Amino acid sequence: MSRSYDVVIVGAGHGGAQAGIALRQHGFAGSMAMLGDEPELPYERPPLSKDYLAGDKEFARILIRPAAFWEERNVTMLLGQRVTAVDPEPHTVTRSDGEVISYGKLIWATGGSPRRLTCSGHDLVGVHGVRTRADVDRMIGELGDTREVVVIGGGYIGLEAAAVLTKLGKHVTVLEALDRVLARVAGEPLSRFYEAEHRAHGVDVRTGAMVECIEEDDGRATGVRLAGGEVLPAQMVIVGIGIIPAVEPLLAAGAEGGNGVAVDARCRTSLPDVFAIGDCAAHPNGFASGATIRLESVQNANDQATLVAKAIVGGEVEDYDSVPWFWSNQYDLKLQTVGLSTGFDDAVLRGDPATRSFSIVYLRAGQVIALDCVNMVRDYVQGRALVVQRLSPDRAALADPSIPLKSLVPVA
Ligand code: FAD
């Protein structure tokens, strides 16, 4: 007899955990199992490149809920095994140990794995992706023998790791292939600000840098060779060049998708009774003009999880329309982002970046679509309404930091 649950959640990360929490909160009384390939109970991933890497937070403090929480709510945790196949007709999943488990509803919340380099040396000892506790524990274990670190990829994760490792006394070089860091997620003023901050902290930030290979000695990374021949010595190489969504079993089962599994505005895949949420779900997003996108954020994973939980208990569900938000901590800088800036045609600076407290308001056709706020919580809190209501305030007023953003929101 195979084990059988009313709801099976695959992926014990942010989305999976929130789905379990929300199902019980909304009164779901059926049986539930969470299947994860990592051995740990669900934990917060953002600290991995921040306080956990820095040694400022121990693992127990980043658990999303303690073990007792899951026991009390009767959520069966089946950890340490990967789901390798989905069979939509009998409603079953197969784990890497061969066990077949039946589901009534399936919530697929598997995130993704770090994209690897394709050049030689990508799999040497000392070369790390940053996605799991195990990844970061391996890095921490090597810190004692590390003087020089090369970070490949100037996205948020790479920059956060660079900030922590610099504070730990390592000599860090950041290599970004494009002409500025954060190019895919932010406007140029923000990129230039962060490049300057990292340089001021001693990080060697190189843009337009092409990696040729990782050099080795006896199976260990010793440096990064750039196109052109320069070799940067490194005992540790961190690769932060995005993720590949973990959706192969679903696609193999016939679900539509490609870069992620395709879902509709209620997070339903094309397979019956199969939902997908979080980093792996390619969904239509109103804040991206209805385009199908994947969002890699805690907000998105949590909000999609809550929506699916409500749908499963039969509650009133509306199409997914949560305002995207995100944060990043580097040095003493807290960046908070609301909305999606992709496709902006105008960016208004509020305040002076030299004060290390400012915002950038992104507009498309005069409408506010996003804000990046650096050490500027007030703008982040007040600017949210501008994004949600898709308002078109006076540009000069937006540029004047003495005018509170809330005064630009019409009173209902
Ligand atoms: P995950 O949380 O990744 O959970 C997926 C789980 O499923 C993983 O445990 C995975 O191993 C498992 N899995 C995969 N395939 C299978 C399978 N076949 N069978 C069983 N289990 C499987 N977001 C922010 O909003 N702010 C931040 O500051 C921020 N910082 C980040 C820093 C780091 C280092 C990282 C890695 C991410 C950060 N993020 C941040 C992104 C955020 O953590 C993700 O968007 C979020 O974790 C997505 O949740 P998820 O449930 O989709 O995936």
Tab-separated table of C-alpha atoms in Angstrom, residues 263-267 283-291 293 295 297 299-308 310 316-325 338-340 364 367 369 384-390:
chain	number	residue	atom	x	y	z
A	263	VAL	CA	0.577	28.384	-14.342
A	264	ASP	CA	-2.531	30.509	-14.726
A	265	ALA	CA	-3.493	33.449	-12.496
A	266	ARG	CA	-4.604	30.946	-9.812
A	267	CYS	CA	-1.307	29.024	-9.895
A	283	HIS	CA	2.807	33.100	-14.043
A	284	PRO	CA	0.986	36.052	-15.615
A	285	ASN	CA	1.828	39.137	-13.554
A	286	GLY	CA	-0.129	42.379	-13.699
A	287	PHE	CA	2.884	44.333	-12.467
A	288	ALA	CA	4.758	43.138	-15.566
A	289	SER	CA	1.915	44.296	-17.858
A	290	GLY	CA	0.438	40.807	-17.735
A	291	ALA	CA	3.577	39.156	-19.123
A	293	ILE	CA	7.340	35.822	-15.606
A	295	LEU	CA	9.663	35.984	-9.641
A	297	SER	CA	11.311	36.473	-3.972
A	299	GLN	CA	6.940	37.689	-1.139
A	300	ASN	CA	5.966	35.878	-4.317
A	301	ALA	CA	6.474	32.399	-2.836
A	302	ASN	CA	4.434	33.273	0.260
A	303	ASP	CA	1.594	35.042	-1.535
A	304	GLN	CA	1.181	32.352	-4.172
A	305	ALA	CA	1.226	29.707	-1.431
A	306	THR	CA	-1.543	31.502	0.443
A	307	LEU	CA	-3.631	31.835	-2.719
A	308	VAL	CA	-3.353	28.104	-3.462
A	310	LYS	CA	-7.334	29.247	-0.019
A	316	GLU	CA	-13.027	32.860	-2.289
A	317	VAL	CA	-9.951	33.294	-4.476
A	318	GLU	CA	-9.062	36.158	-6.747
A	319	ASP	CA	-6.487	36.128	-9.512
A	320	TYR	CA	-2.934	36.629	-8.271
A	321	ASP	CA	-2.225	40.355	-8.146
A	322	SER	CA	0.155	40.852	-5.215
A	323	VAL	CA	2.474	43.803	-5.444
A	324	PRO	CA	6.042	42.468	-5.756
A	325	TRP	CA	8.514	43.500	-3.070
A	338	VAL	CA	8.447	47.588	-4.513
A	339	GLY	CA	6.984	46.888	-7.962
A	340	LEU	CA	8.898	45.709	-11.024
A	364	ARG	CA	6.596	53.846	-17.704
A	367	GLN	CA	3.021	55.826	-14.485
A	369	ILE	CA	5.849	51.061	-11.795
A	384	ARG	CA	3.763	51.394	-2.396
A	385	ALA	CA	0.379	53.035	-3.036
A	386	LEU	CA	1.786	54.798	-6.105
A	387	VAL	CA	2.723	51.417	-7.587
A	388	VAL	CA	-0.427	49.580	-6.547
A	389	GLN	CA	-2.700	52.310	-7.886
A	390	ARG	CA	-0.516	52.813	-10.971
